[in-house]
Short mmCIF file of C-alpha atoms in Angstrom, two decimals:
data_model
loop_
_atom_site.label_atom_id
_atom_site.label_comp_id
_atom_site.label_asym_id
_atom_site.label_seq_id
_atom_site.Cartn_x
_atom_site.Cartn_y
_atom_site.Cartn_z
CA MET A 69 -5.82 -31.38 -12.38
CA ARG A 70 -2.66 -29.90 -10.89
CA PRO A 71 -0.81 -27.18 -12.87
CA ARG A 72 1.88 -28.44 -15.16
CA ALA A 73 4.65 -26.66 -13.12
CA ARG A 74 4.90 -26.55 -9.32
CA LEU A 75 6.51 -23.32 -8.52
CA GLY A 76 7.49 -21.62 -5.10
CA ALA A 77 7.28 -17.91 -4.63
CA ARG A 78 10.89 -17.18 -5.14
CA LEU A 79 11.39 -19.49 -8.09
CA ALA A 80 8.29 -18.02 -9.70
CA SER A 81 9.53 -14.51 -9.41
CA LEU A 82 12.81 -15.39 -11.06
CA LEU A 83 10.83 -17.18 -13.82
CA LEU A 84 8.74 -14.15 -14.49
CA ALA A 85 11.86 -11.80 -14.55
CA ALA A 86 13.37 -14.33 -17.20
CA LEU A 87 10.31 -14.22 -19.44
CA ALA A 88 9.67 -10.45 -19.09
CA LEU A 89 11.00 -9.88 -22.55
CA ALA A 90 8.65 -12.32 -24.00
CA GLY A 91 5.65 -10.52 -22.46
CA CYS A 92 4.01 -13.39 -20.98
CA ALA A 93 4.88 -15.93 -18.34
CA THR A 94 2.70 -18.96 -18.05
CA ASN A 95 2.38 -22.53 -16.86
CA GLY A 96 0.84 -23.58 -20.09
CA PRO A 97 -2.12 -22.75 -22.22
CA ALA A 98 -5.55 -22.60 -20.85
CA PRO A 99 -7.50 -25.97 -20.78
CA ARG A 100 -9.37 -27.00 -24.02
CA ASP A 101 -11.49 -29.97 -22.90
CA ALA A 102 -14.80 -29.10 -24.60
CA GLY A 103 -16.80 -30.80 -21.92
CA LEU A 104 -15.72 -28.48 -19.21
CA VAL A 105 -17.21 -25.26 -17.83
CA ARG A 106 -14.63 -22.54 -18.23
CA LEU A 107 -14.13 -19.66 -15.82
CA THR A 108 -11.55 -16.89 -16.12
CA LEU A 109 -10.22 -14.65 -13.26
CA LEU A 110 -8.26 -11.61 -14.03
CA GLN A 111 -6.12 -9.94 -11.37
CA VAL A 112 -4.09 -6.65 -10.74
CA ASN A 113 -3.14 -5.32 -7.33
CA ASP A 114 -1.31 -2.58 -5.70
CA VAL A 115 -2.13 -0.17 -8.64
CA TYR A 116 -1.23 3.40 -7.73
CA GLU A 117 -0.71 5.20 -10.97
CA LEU A 118 -3.22 5.80 -13.82
CA GLU A 119 -0.31 6.36 -16.42
CA PRO A 120 2.38 4.01 -17.42
CA VAL A 121 5.41 3.55 -15.21
CA ASP A 122 8.99 2.54 -15.90
CA GLY A 123 9.59 5.51 -18.27
CA GLY A 124 6.40 4.35 -20.15
CA ARG A 125 7.57 0.78 -20.81
CA ARG A 126 4.88 -0.90 -18.55
CA GLY A 127 1.50 -0.44 -16.91
CA GLY A 128 -1.02 2.21 -17.66
CA LEU A 129 -4.70 1.57 -17.05
CA ALA A 130 -5.66 2.52 -20.76
CA ARG A 131 -3.47 -0.29 -21.79
CA LEU A 132 -4.89 -2.52 -19.16
CA ALA A 133 -8.38 -1.89 -20.36
CA THR A 134 -7.53 -3.21 -23.74
CA LEU A 135 -6.23 -6.59 -22.38
CA VAL A 136 -9.16 -6.86 -19.97
CA ARG A 137 -11.62 -6.25 -22.89
CA GLU A 138 -9.92 -8.81 -25.16
CA VAL A 139 -10.10 -11.43 -22.46
CA ARG A 140 -13.83 -10.78 -21.80
CA ASP A 141 -14.62 -10.83 -25.41
CA ALA A 142 -13.12 -14.31 -25.86
CA SER A 143 -14.15 -15.74 -22.36
CA PRO A 144 -17.69 -14.87 -21.29
CA HIS A 145 -17.37 -16.21 -17.76
CA THR A 146 -14.72 -13.67 -16.62
CA LEU A 147 -14.29 -11.93 -13.23
CA PHE A 148 -11.87 -8.99 -12.94
CA VAL A 149 -10.69 -8.38 -9.28
CA LEU A 150 -8.23 -6.22 -7.43
CA PRO A 151 -6.88 -7.40 -3.97
CA GLY A 152 -6.28 -4.03 -2.50
CA ASP A 153 -4.09 -0.88 -2.57
CA PHE A 154 -5.27 1.54 -5.17
CA LEU A 155 -6.55 4.74 -3.71
CA SER A 156 -3.02 5.75 -2.39
CA PRO A 157 -0.08 6.69 -2.30
CA SER A 158 0.60 8.85 -5.56
CA VAL A 159 1.03 12.43 -6.46
CA MET A 160 -2.49 12.40 -7.93
CA SER A 161 -3.99 10.75 -5.00
CA ALA A 162 -2.39 13.23 -2.61
CA VAL A 163 -4.63 15.82 -4.34
CA LEU A 164 -7.71 13.79 -5.45
CA ARG A 165 -7.74 11.34 -2.61
CA GLY A 166 -8.15 8.29 -4.84
CA GLU A 167 -11.12 9.66 -6.86
CA GLN A 168 -9.36 9.12 -10.20
CA MET A 169 -8.65 5.52 -9.31
CA VAL A 170 -12.21 4.63 -8.73
CA ALA A 171 -13.43 6.47 -11.75
CA ALA A 172 -10.75 4.56 -13.96
CA LEU A 173 -11.52 1.22 -12.34
CA ASN A 174 -15.26 1.84 -12.99
CA ALA A 175 -14.40 2.43 -16.73
CA LEU A 176 -12.50 -0.79 -16.77
CA GLY A 177 -15.51 -2.70 -15.44
CA LEU A 178 -13.70 -3.98 -12.34
CA ASP A 179 -15.94 -6.53 -10.61
CA VAL A 180 -14.65 -6.85 -7.05
CA ALA A 181 -12.17 -5.30 -4.82
CA THR A 182 -10.96 -5.81 -1.20
CA PHE A 183 -9.22 -3.31 1.00
CA GLY A 184 -5.40 -2.95 1.14
CA ASN A 185 -3.64 -1.15 3.88
CA HIS A 186 -3.36 2.10 1.86
CA GLU A 187 -7.11 2.25 1.31
CA PHE A 188 -7.13 3.84 4.70
CA ASP A 189 -4.44 6.43 4.12
CA PHE A 190 -6.92 9.42 4.00
CA GLY A 191 -8.98 8.05 7.03
CA PRO A 192 -12.20 6.13 6.98
CA GLY A 193 -14.45 9.06 5.90
CA VAL A 194 -12.75 9.47 2.58
CA LEU A 195 -12.78 5.65 1.95
CA ARG A 196 -16.50 5.59 2.53
CA GLU A 197 -16.81 8.37 -0.20
CA ARG A 198 -14.84 6.33 -2.55
CA MET A 199 -16.78 3.21 -1.86
CA ARG A 200 -20.06 5.12 -2.63
CA GLU A 201 -18.58 6.20 -5.91
CA ALA A 202 -17.52 2.70 -7.00
CA LYS A 203 -19.67 0.61 -9.40
CA PHE A 204 -17.71 -2.63 -8.20
CA ALA A 205 -18.35 -4.67 -5.15
CA TRP A 206 -16.15 -4.46 -1.96
CA LEU A 207 -15.60 -7.69 0.05
CA SER A 208 -14.02 -7.95 3.37
CA ALA A 209 -14.28 -10.79 5.89
CA ASN A 210 -12.06 -9.19 8.62
CA VAL A 211 -12.40 -5.40 8.36
CA GLN A 212 -15.28 -4.35 10.55
CA GLU A 213 -17.08 -1.37 12.09
CA ARG A 214 -16.30 -1.32 15.71
CA ALA A 215 -19.67 -0.05 16.69
CA THR A 216 -21.60 -2.73 14.92
CA GLY A 217 -19.29 -5.54 13.93
CA ALA A 218 -20.57 -5.30 10.33
CA PRO A 219 -18.10 -5.19 7.45
CA PHE A 220 -16.69 -1.76 6.99
CA GLY A 221 -18.43 0.85 4.93
CA GLY A 222 -21.16 -1.43 3.74
CA ALA A 223 -18.82 -3.92 2.10
CA GLN A 224 -19.87 -7.67 1.96
CA ALA A 225 -18.04 -10.26 4.09
CA LEU A 226 -18.39 -12.76 1.34
CA GLU A 227 -20.35 -13.21 -1.93
CA LEU A 228 -21.72 -16.09 -4.05
CA ARG A 229 -21.71 -15.54 -7.78
CA THR A 230 -22.92 -17.84 -10.47
CA LEU A 231 -20.71 -17.85 -13.54
CA GLY A 232 -21.60 -20.35 -16.39
CA GLY A 233 -23.72 -22.31 -13.99
CA VAL A 234 -20.83 -22.61 -11.36
CA ARG A 235 -21.32 -21.24 -7.94
CA VAL A 236 -18.26 -19.25 -7.16
CA GLY A 237 -17.64 -18.17 -3.59
CA LEU A 238 -15.53 -14.98 -2.94
CA PHE A 239 -14.22 -13.26 0.26
CA GLY A 240 -11.66 -10.62 1.01
CA LEU A 241 -9.10 -10.24 3.71
CA THR A 242 -6.73 -7.28 4.75
CA THR A 243 -3.49 -7.65 6.69
CA ALA A 244 -4.15 -6.99 10.33
CA GLU A 245 -0.99 -4.74 10.49
CA THR A 246 -3.28 -2.12 8.75
CA ALA A 247 -4.41 -0.92 12.14
CA ARG A 248 -0.86 0.08 12.97
CA VAL A 249 0.37 1.50 9.69
CA SER A 250 -2.64 3.38 8.19
CA SER A 251 -4.99 6.07 9.28
CA ALA A 252 -8.04 3.79 9.82
CA GLY A 253 -8.63 5.18 13.38
CA PRO A 254 -10.23 3.47 16.34
CA GLY A 255 -13.63 2.93 14.84
CA VAL A 256 -12.30 0.28 12.49
CA VAL A 257 -11.37 -3.30 13.64
CA PHE A 258 -9.01 -5.61 11.72
CA ALA A 259 -9.95 -9.08 12.93
CA ASP A 260 -7.53 -11.94 12.60
CA PRO A 261 -7.28 -12.74 8.84
CA LEU A 262 -6.63 -16.49 9.28
CA ALA A 263 -9.53 -17.09 11.50
CA ALA A 264 -11.87 -14.73 9.36
CA GLY A 265 -10.82 -16.57 6.24
CA ARG A 266 -11.28 -20.08 7.62
CA GLU A 267 -14.74 -19.06 8.75
CA ALA A 268 -15.61 -17.30 5.24
CA ALA A 269 -14.58 -20.43 3.27
CA ARG A 270 -16.68 -22.70 5.57
CA ALA A 271 -19.66 -20.44 5.16
CA LEU A 272 -19.35 -20.30 1.43
CA ARG A 273 -19.07 -24.05 1.20
CA ALA A 274 -22.11 -24.49 3.37
CA ARG A 275 -23.95 -22.17 0.95
CA GLY A 276 -23.08 -24.39 -2.06
CA ALA A 277 -19.89 -22.79 -3.45
CA GLN A 278 -18.20 -25.13 -5.83
CA VAL A 279 -15.16 -22.93 -6.17
CA VAL A 280 -13.77 -20.71 -3.43
CA VAL A 281 -11.69 -17.71 -4.15
CA ALA A 282 -9.83 -15.44 -1.48
CA LEU A 283 -8.85 -11.92 -2.36
CA THR A 284 -6.15 -11.08 0.07
CA HIS A 285 -3.92 -8.27 0.88
CA GLN A 286 -1.34 -9.78 3.03
CA ALA A 287 2.15 -11.28 2.89
CA MET A 288 2.84 -14.52 1.02
CA ALA A 289 3.60 -16.42 4.24
CA ASP A 290 0.02 -15.50 5.46
CA ASP A 291 -1.50 -16.51 2.25
CA ARG A 292 0.34 -19.94 2.54
CA ARG A 293 -1.17 -20.34 6.08
CA LEU A 294 -4.52 -19.42 4.85
CA ALA A 295 -4.39 -21.96 2.05
CA ALA A 296 -3.27 -24.68 4.38
CA ALA A 297 -6.06 -23.94 6.91
CA ALA A 298 -9.08 -22.72 4.88
CA GLY A 299 -9.48 -25.09 2.03
CA VAL A 300 -9.77 -22.42 -0.64
CA ASP A 301 -9.18 -23.27 -4.21
CA LEU A 302 -7.46 -20.02 -5.24
CA ILE A 303 -5.90 -17.03 -3.61
CA LEU A 304 -5.46 -13.85 -5.59
CA GLY A 305 -3.29 -11.69 -3.37
CA GLY A 306 -1.61 -8.42 -3.12
CA HIS A 307 0.84 -6.42 -0.72
CA GLU A 308 4.06 -7.68 -2.21
CA HIS A 309 5.15 -5.44 -5.19
CA GLU A 310 6.57 -8.27 -7.37
CA PRO A 311 4.83 -10.89 -9.49
CA LEU A 312 4.61 -14.08 -7.60
CA VAL A 313 3.11 -17.51 -7.95
CA ALA A 314 3.02 -20.38 -5.51
CA GLU A 315 1.15 -23.60 -4.52
CA GLU A 316 0.18 -24.74 -1.11
CA GLY A 317 -1.48 -28.16 -1.33
CA PRO A 318 -4.10 -27.89 -3.90
CA THR A 319 -4.31 -24.08 -3.61
CA LEU A 320 -2.83 -21.73 -6.28
CA ILE A 321 -1.72 -18.37 -5.00
CA THR A 322 -0.89 -15.51 -7.41
CA LYS A 323 0.14 -11.93 -7.10
CA ALA A 324 0.44 -9.54 -9.98
CA GLY A 325 3.22 -7.16 -8.91
CA SER A 326 2.30 -3.48 -8.82
CA ASP A 327 1.05 -0.63 -10.95
CA ALA A 328 -0.54 -2.90 -13.63
CA ARG A 329 2.86 -4.01 -14.97
CA TRP A 330 1.26 -7.49 -15.22
CA LEU A 331 -2.27 -8.70 -15.66
CA VAL A 332 -2.70 -12.19 -14.07
CA ARG A 333 -5.10 -14.58 -15.68
CA VAL A 334 -6.12 -17.77 -14.07
CA ASP A 335 -8.29 -20.27 -16.11
CA LEU A 336 -10.29 -22.96 -14.34
CA GLY A 337 -11.93 -25.93 -15.83
CA LEU A 338 -14.95 -27.65 -14.05
CA THR A 339 -17.09 -30.66 -14.89
CA PRO A 340 -20.80 -29.94 -15.42
CA ALA A 341 -21.12 -31.28 -11.79
CA GLY A 342 -18.82 -28.49 -10.46
CA LYS A 343 -15.77 -30.35 -9.87
CA LEU A 344 -12.46 -28.40 -10.52
CA VAL A 345 -10.30 -30.55 -12.64
CA GLU A 346 -8.21 -28.13 -14.58
CA ARG A 347 -6.23 -25.03 -13.88
CA ALA A 348 -3.73 -22.78 -15.75
CA PHE A 349 -2.33 -19.38 -14.96
CA ALA A 350 -0.47 -16.73 -17.10
CA PHE A 351 1.16 -13.28 -16.41
CA ARG A 352 0.63 -10.94 -19.35
CA GLU A 353 2.93 -7.92 -19.39
CA VAL A 354 1.04 -4.59 -19.85
CA SER A 355 3.57 -3.24 -22.22
CA ALA A 356 4.02 -0.46 -24.60
CA ARG A 357 3.13 -2.84 -27.44
CA VAL A 358 -0.43 -2.93 -26.05
CA PRO A 359 -2.64 -0.23 -27.57
CA GLU A 360 -4.61 2.11 -25.24
CA ASP A 361 -8.32 1.85 -24.94
CA PRO A 362 -9.43 5.34 -26.25
CA ALA A 363 -12.10 6.10 -23.62
CA VAL A 364 -9.84 5.21 -20.56
CA ALA A 365 -6.93 7.04 -22.22
CA GLU A 366 -8.97 10.09 -22.58
CA LEU A 367 -10.13 9.79 -18.98
CA VAL A 368 -6.49 9.50 -17.92
CA ARG A 369 -5.64 12.54 -19.90
CA ALA A 370 -8.52 14.57 -18.33
CA TYR A 371 -7.31 13.76 -14.87
CA ALA A 372 -3.72 14.56 -15.74
CA ARG A 373 -4.76 17.99 -17.09
CA ARG A 374 -6.63 18.62 -13.80
CA LEU A 375 -3.65 17.78 -11.82
CA ASP A 376 -1.15 19.74 -14.02
CA ARG A 377 -3.05 22.92 -13.33
CA GLU A 378 -2.22 22.53 -9.65
CA LEU A 379 1.03 20.75 -9.48
CA ASP A 380 3.18 22.11 -12.28
CA VAL A 381 3.96 25.38 -10.36
CA VAL A 382 7.52 25.98 -9.15
CA VAL A 383 7.67 26.84 -5.50
CA GLY A 384 11.33 27.12 -5.07
CA ARG A 385 14.50 25.24 -5.76
CA THR A 386 17.15 23.00 -4.04
CA THR A 387 20.78 23.61 -4.79
CA VAL A 388 21.80 20.09 -3.57
CA PRO A 389 20.21 16.60 -4.43
CA LEU A 390 17.45 15.46 -1.81
CA ASP A 391 17.93 11.98 -0.55
CA ALA A 392 14.42 10.33 -0.72
CA THR A 393 15.72 6.83 -1.13
CA ARG A 394 15.09 4.11 1.27
CA ARG A 395 17.81 5.43 3.39
CA LEU A 396 15.13 7.35 5.12
CA ARG A 397 14.06 4.01 6.76
CA ALA A 398 17.53 3.25 8.35
CA ALA A 399 19.58 6.50 8.47
CA GLU A 400 19.64 10.26 8.73
CA THR A 401 19.09 11.90 5.24
CA ASN A 402 19.15 15.66 4.22
CA LEU A 403 15.57 15.58 3.20
CA GLY A 404 14.55 13.93 6.49
CA ASN A 405 16.40 16.59 8.34
CA PHE A 406 14.69 19.32 6.31
CA VAL A 407 11.10 17.97 6.95
CA ALA A 408 11.63 17.40 10.60
CA ASP A 409 13.23 20.85 10.90
CA VAL A 410 10.14 22.42 9.27
CA VAL A 411 7.74 20.76 11.60
CA ARG A 412 9.72 21.91 14.70
CA ALA A 413 10.23 25.48 13.53
CA HIS A 414 6.49 25.93 12.85
CA THR A 415 5.16 24.31 15.98
CA GLY A 416 7.86 25.71 18.38
CA ALA A 417 8.17 22.05 19.87
CA GLN A 418 11.38 21.01 21.42
CA VAL A 419 11.57 18.02 19.32
CA ALA A 420 10.09 16.80 16.04
CA LEU A 421 9.80 13.08 14.85
CA VAL A 422 8.74 12.15 11.35
CA ASN A 423 8.50 8.45 10.27
CA GLY A 424 10.76 7.80 7.34
CA GLY A 425 8.11 5.78 5.67
CA GLY A 426 6.06 8.85 5.20
CA ILE A 427 8.43 10.43 2.93
CA ARG A 428 8.18 8.66 -0.43
CA THR A 429 9.46 8.23 -3.97
CA ASP A 430 12.53 6.00 -3.24
CA SER A 431 14.69 8.11 -5.41
CA THR A 432 16.97 11.07 -5.29
CA VAL A 433 15.46 14.49 -6.29
CA PRO A 434 18.03 16.31 -8.39
CA ALA A 435 19.22 19.79 -7.66
CA GLY A 436 17.10 22.30 -9.30
CA PRO A 437 13.48 23.61 -9.40
CA LEU A 438 10.91 22.14 -6.98
CA THR A 439 7.40 22.00 -8.14
CA ARG A 440 4.22 21.39 -6.10
CA ARG A 441 4.08 18.01 -7.91
CA THR A 442 7.64 17.02 -6.55
CA VAL A 443 6.77 18.00 -3.06
CA ARG A 444 3.40 16.20 -3.04
CA GLY A 445 5.06 13.14 -4.49
CA LEU A 446 7.66 13.24 -1.61
CA LEU A 447 4.71 13.67 0.98
CA PRO A 448 1.70 12.00 -0.51
CA PHE A 449 -0.17 11.22 2.70
CA THR A 450 -2.72 13.35 4.37
CA ASN A 451 -1.03 14.15 7.79
CA VAL A 452 -1.86 16.93 10.19
CA VAL A 453 0.97 17.88 12.59
CA VAL A 454 0.14 17.10 16.20
CA THR A 455 2.02 18.45 19.23
CA LEU A 456 2.37 16.08 22.24
CA GLU A 457 3.96 16.27 25.67
CA LEU A 458 6.08 13.38 26.70
CA THR A 459 8.20 12.48 29.74
CA GLY A 460 11.84 11.89 28.83
CA GLY A 461 11.37 8.25 29.49
CA ASP A 462 8.49 8.01 27.03
CA LEU A 463 10.46 10.08 24.49
CA ARG A 464 13.37 7.57 24.98
CA ALA A 465 11.01 4.58 24.46
CA ALA A 466 9.79 6.29 21.25
CA LEU A 467 13.27 6.80 19.91
CA GLU A 468 14.26 3.26 20.80
CA HIS A 469 11.12 1.98 18.84
CA GLY A 470 12.08 3.93 15.81
CA LEU A 471 15.82 2.63 15.99
CA ALA A 472 14.27 -0.95 16.08
CA GLN A 473 12.89 -0.48 12.59
CA ALA A 474 16.30 -0.12 11.00
CA ASP A 475 16.85 -3.94 10.87
CA ARG A 476 14.03 -4.33 8.41
CA GLY A 477 13.91 -0.84 6.76
CA GLY A 478 10.58 -0.28 8.41
CA GLY A 479 8.70 2.91 7.83
CA GLY A 480 8.79 3.62 11.54
CA PHE A 481 12.37 4.66 11.51
CA LEU A 482 12.52 8.34 12.69
CA GLN A 483 13.84 11.30 11.06
CA VAL A 484 14.33 13.87 13.86
CA SER A 485 14.85 17.56 14.83
CA GLY A 486 15.85 19.06 18.09
CA VAL A 487 17.35 15.73 19.30
CA ARG A 488 20.72 14.25 18.64
CA LEU A 489 21.16 10.50 18.93
CA VAL A 490 24.12 8.04 18.98
CA TRP A 491 23.02 4.64 18.55
CA ASP A 492 24.53 1.14 18.11
CA PRO A 493 22.79 -1.30 15.75
CA ARG A 494 24.51 -4.19 17.25
CA ARG A 495 22.75 -3.85 20.52
CA PRO A 496 19.33 -5.62 21.01
CA ALA A 497 16.17 -3.66 19.96
CA GLY A 498 15.01 -1.60 22.71
CA GLY A 499 18.57 -0.81 24.00
CA ARG A 500 20.27 0.84 21.17
CA LEU A 501 20.57 4.38 22.39
CA VAL A 502 24.02 5.11 23.41
CA GLY A 503 23.27 8.86 24.08
CA ALA A 504 20.60 11.37 23.42
CA GLU A 505 20.50 15.21 23.76
CA VAL A 506 17.70 17.53 23.49
CA GLY A 507 18.68 21.32 22.98
CA GLY A 508 22.19 20.41 23.80
CA ARG A 509 21.43 18.72 27.06
CA ALA A 510 21.19 15.01 27.85
CA LEU A 511 17.75 13.53 27.60
CA ASP A 512 16.34 13.43 31.10
CA ASP A 513 13.66 10.70 31.78
CA GLY A 514 12.04 12.69 34.44
CA SER A 515 11.58 15.91 32.42
CA ARG A 516 8.87 16.74 30.13
CA TYR A 517 9.25 17.63 26.43
CA THR A 518 6.99 18.97 23.77
CA VAL A 519 7.29 16.74 20.68
CA ALA A 520 5.64 17.43 17.23
CA VAL A 521 4.83 14.51 15.05
CA PRO A 522 2.62 13.72 12.01
CA GLY A 523 -1.04 12.59 13.07
CA PHE A 524 -0.37 9.06 11.85
CA LEU A 525 2.24 8.72 14.61
CA ALA A 526 0.13 10.64 17.21
CA ARG A 527 -2.46 7.84 16.65
CA GLY A 528 0.02 5.17 17.50
CA GLY A 529 0.76 4.31 13.87
CA ASP A 530 3.81 2.16 13.04
CA GLY A 531 3.52 0.61 16.46
CA PHE A 532 4.29 3.83 18.40
CA GLU A 533 1.80 3.10 21.14
CA VAL A 534 3.87 5.44 23.53
CA LEU A 535 2.95 8.45 21.34
CA GLY A 536 -0.61 7.29 21.15
CA ARG A 537 -0.82 7.69 24.97
CA ALA A 538 0.77 10.85 25.24
CA ARG A 539 -0.91 14.24 26.30
CA VAL A 540 -2.07 16.13 23.21
CA VAL A 541 -1.17 19.85 23.30
CA VAL A 542 -2.29 20.61 19.67
CA GLY A 543 -4.52 18.04 18.11
CA GLU A 544 -5.49 17.05 14.58
CA THR A 545 -8.43 19.48 14.52
CA SER A 546 -6.08 22.39 15.03
CA GLY A 547 -2.78 21.36 13.67
CA PRO A 548 -1.21 22.36 10.27
CA ASP A 549 -1.00 19.96 7.21
CA LEU A 550 2.44 18.53 6.90
CA THR A 551 2.71 18.89 3.15
CA ARG A 552 1.50 22.37 3.27
CA LEU A 553 4.05 23.43 5.84
CA VAL A 554 6.87 22.09 3.68
CA LEU A 555 5.49 23.74 0.56
CA GLU A 556 5.31 26.93 2.45
CA ALA A 557 8.74 26.69 3.81
CA ILE A 558 10.35 26.15 0.47
CA ALA A 559 8.42 29.03 -0.97
CA ALA A 560 9.39 31.30 1.91
CA ARG A 561 13.05 30.53 1.44
CA GLY A 562 13.20 30.26 -2.29
CA SER A 563 16.08 28.19 -2.20
CA ILE A 564 17.15 25.27 0.18
CA ALA A 565 20.25 23.27 0.69
CA PRO A 566 19.64 20.78 3.48
CA ALA A 567 22.46 18.66 4.82
CA GLU A 568 23.17 15.86 7.07
CA ASP A 569 24.65 17.10 10.38
CA GLY A 570 25.25 14.01 12.51
CA ARG A 571 22.00 14.16 14.45
CA LEU A 572 21.66 10.45 13.99
CA THR A 573 25.05 9.08 14.52
CA ARG A 574 25.56 5.36 14.09
CA VAL A 575 28.47 3.48 15.82
CA GLY A 576 29.64 -0.06 15.53
CA ARG A 577 28.87 -0.50 11.88
#
């Protein structure tokens, strides 16, 4: 049976916002026909924090544990899944590299996860460690070991589980852009998700799956294409950070927002012969009204105490607010200037380039003391600074690629040091530079320049293929850690007051 309401993604997000005060958005109660076999699927995705967010009003894995337990107590055939993004980024993950998230999800009894793009933030080696610590299954039909073609890290491409006598087929997919935006490295292959999903669904049906469920970490548009092409019954997705629900033909697609603000519940009703005839979904707000599970709450407190000992140390102060908003992805900011200047000063390179998306929090840091916690929150990724040698022409190409990201607020927009740019956003991407100077002289395409960048960019991340091809002067095995450089620079100065100085001048607004 089709759900009572047919909702597009945008309409659904507005509905959920309207119902947020009620604490639950739903398309109707779960089916009640006593002759049906009942399955329940629970979903969260893009969960970066152990503790509540939004000033304590929503989220928190101890509260989530209570809701999951309540559902499991009432519905014995329940599967709890997480379609990617939980190991990073956060202040705690910058220190513990996601160890705390795996421990908490183990305590919650998570059944299945798939990879999000942020699972690879600390490189494939750390992810393998986290996978070994997990008590839940990992599924991926499109993330593979280049050397063998097998699913990465010992994951399974697909899985067939029996719940209440019903054969449920599951598979996982990760956006192919992960190869470009993460630190997965050359040994990991991200195959086309649509082709991989189509083949996984076919294989599961051939093995007798009566219900096929995809766990995906990709954009809603890609989920819609998968639904239209692969013949899956349900897509539990991640990647967007807002609660969404949509239908594509007979396929229901849900996304639970981020940071466990919502728990998605999907109830399926099947005949004894395995035919899917009823379906309902609900979004339960994980609010402050939900009591915390005591055991998970203590686990969270233990990790918070561990983190506090390291992070609540004041390293210096800022006399001006630091702009860590999303302007970093489209314009010069004082914080972007400071980070890039620190990189250039330490390395002695002529130019430093830092991707704006590598500086986080999407907020303004007020003037006052700066703790290790604050700085690690601004720079949560593991990034070793690499020094490259580029021709002026290649440096120009890299700068143009960064400027092209401004249209969509892409993380590849560059914060710079040692170079001054004038650019015009009205020009087509690839031709926006009006002028560029290095060290006070016009950028010369035939000259050679030393350029310091985070290791992520040196590997070609965010589409900077020109940097990935450059000659390495100081590589990742020898370069300094970016976050450590910034911490040391603040401590050495005691007080900072970075400013915008026109190094990224935009004309033709």
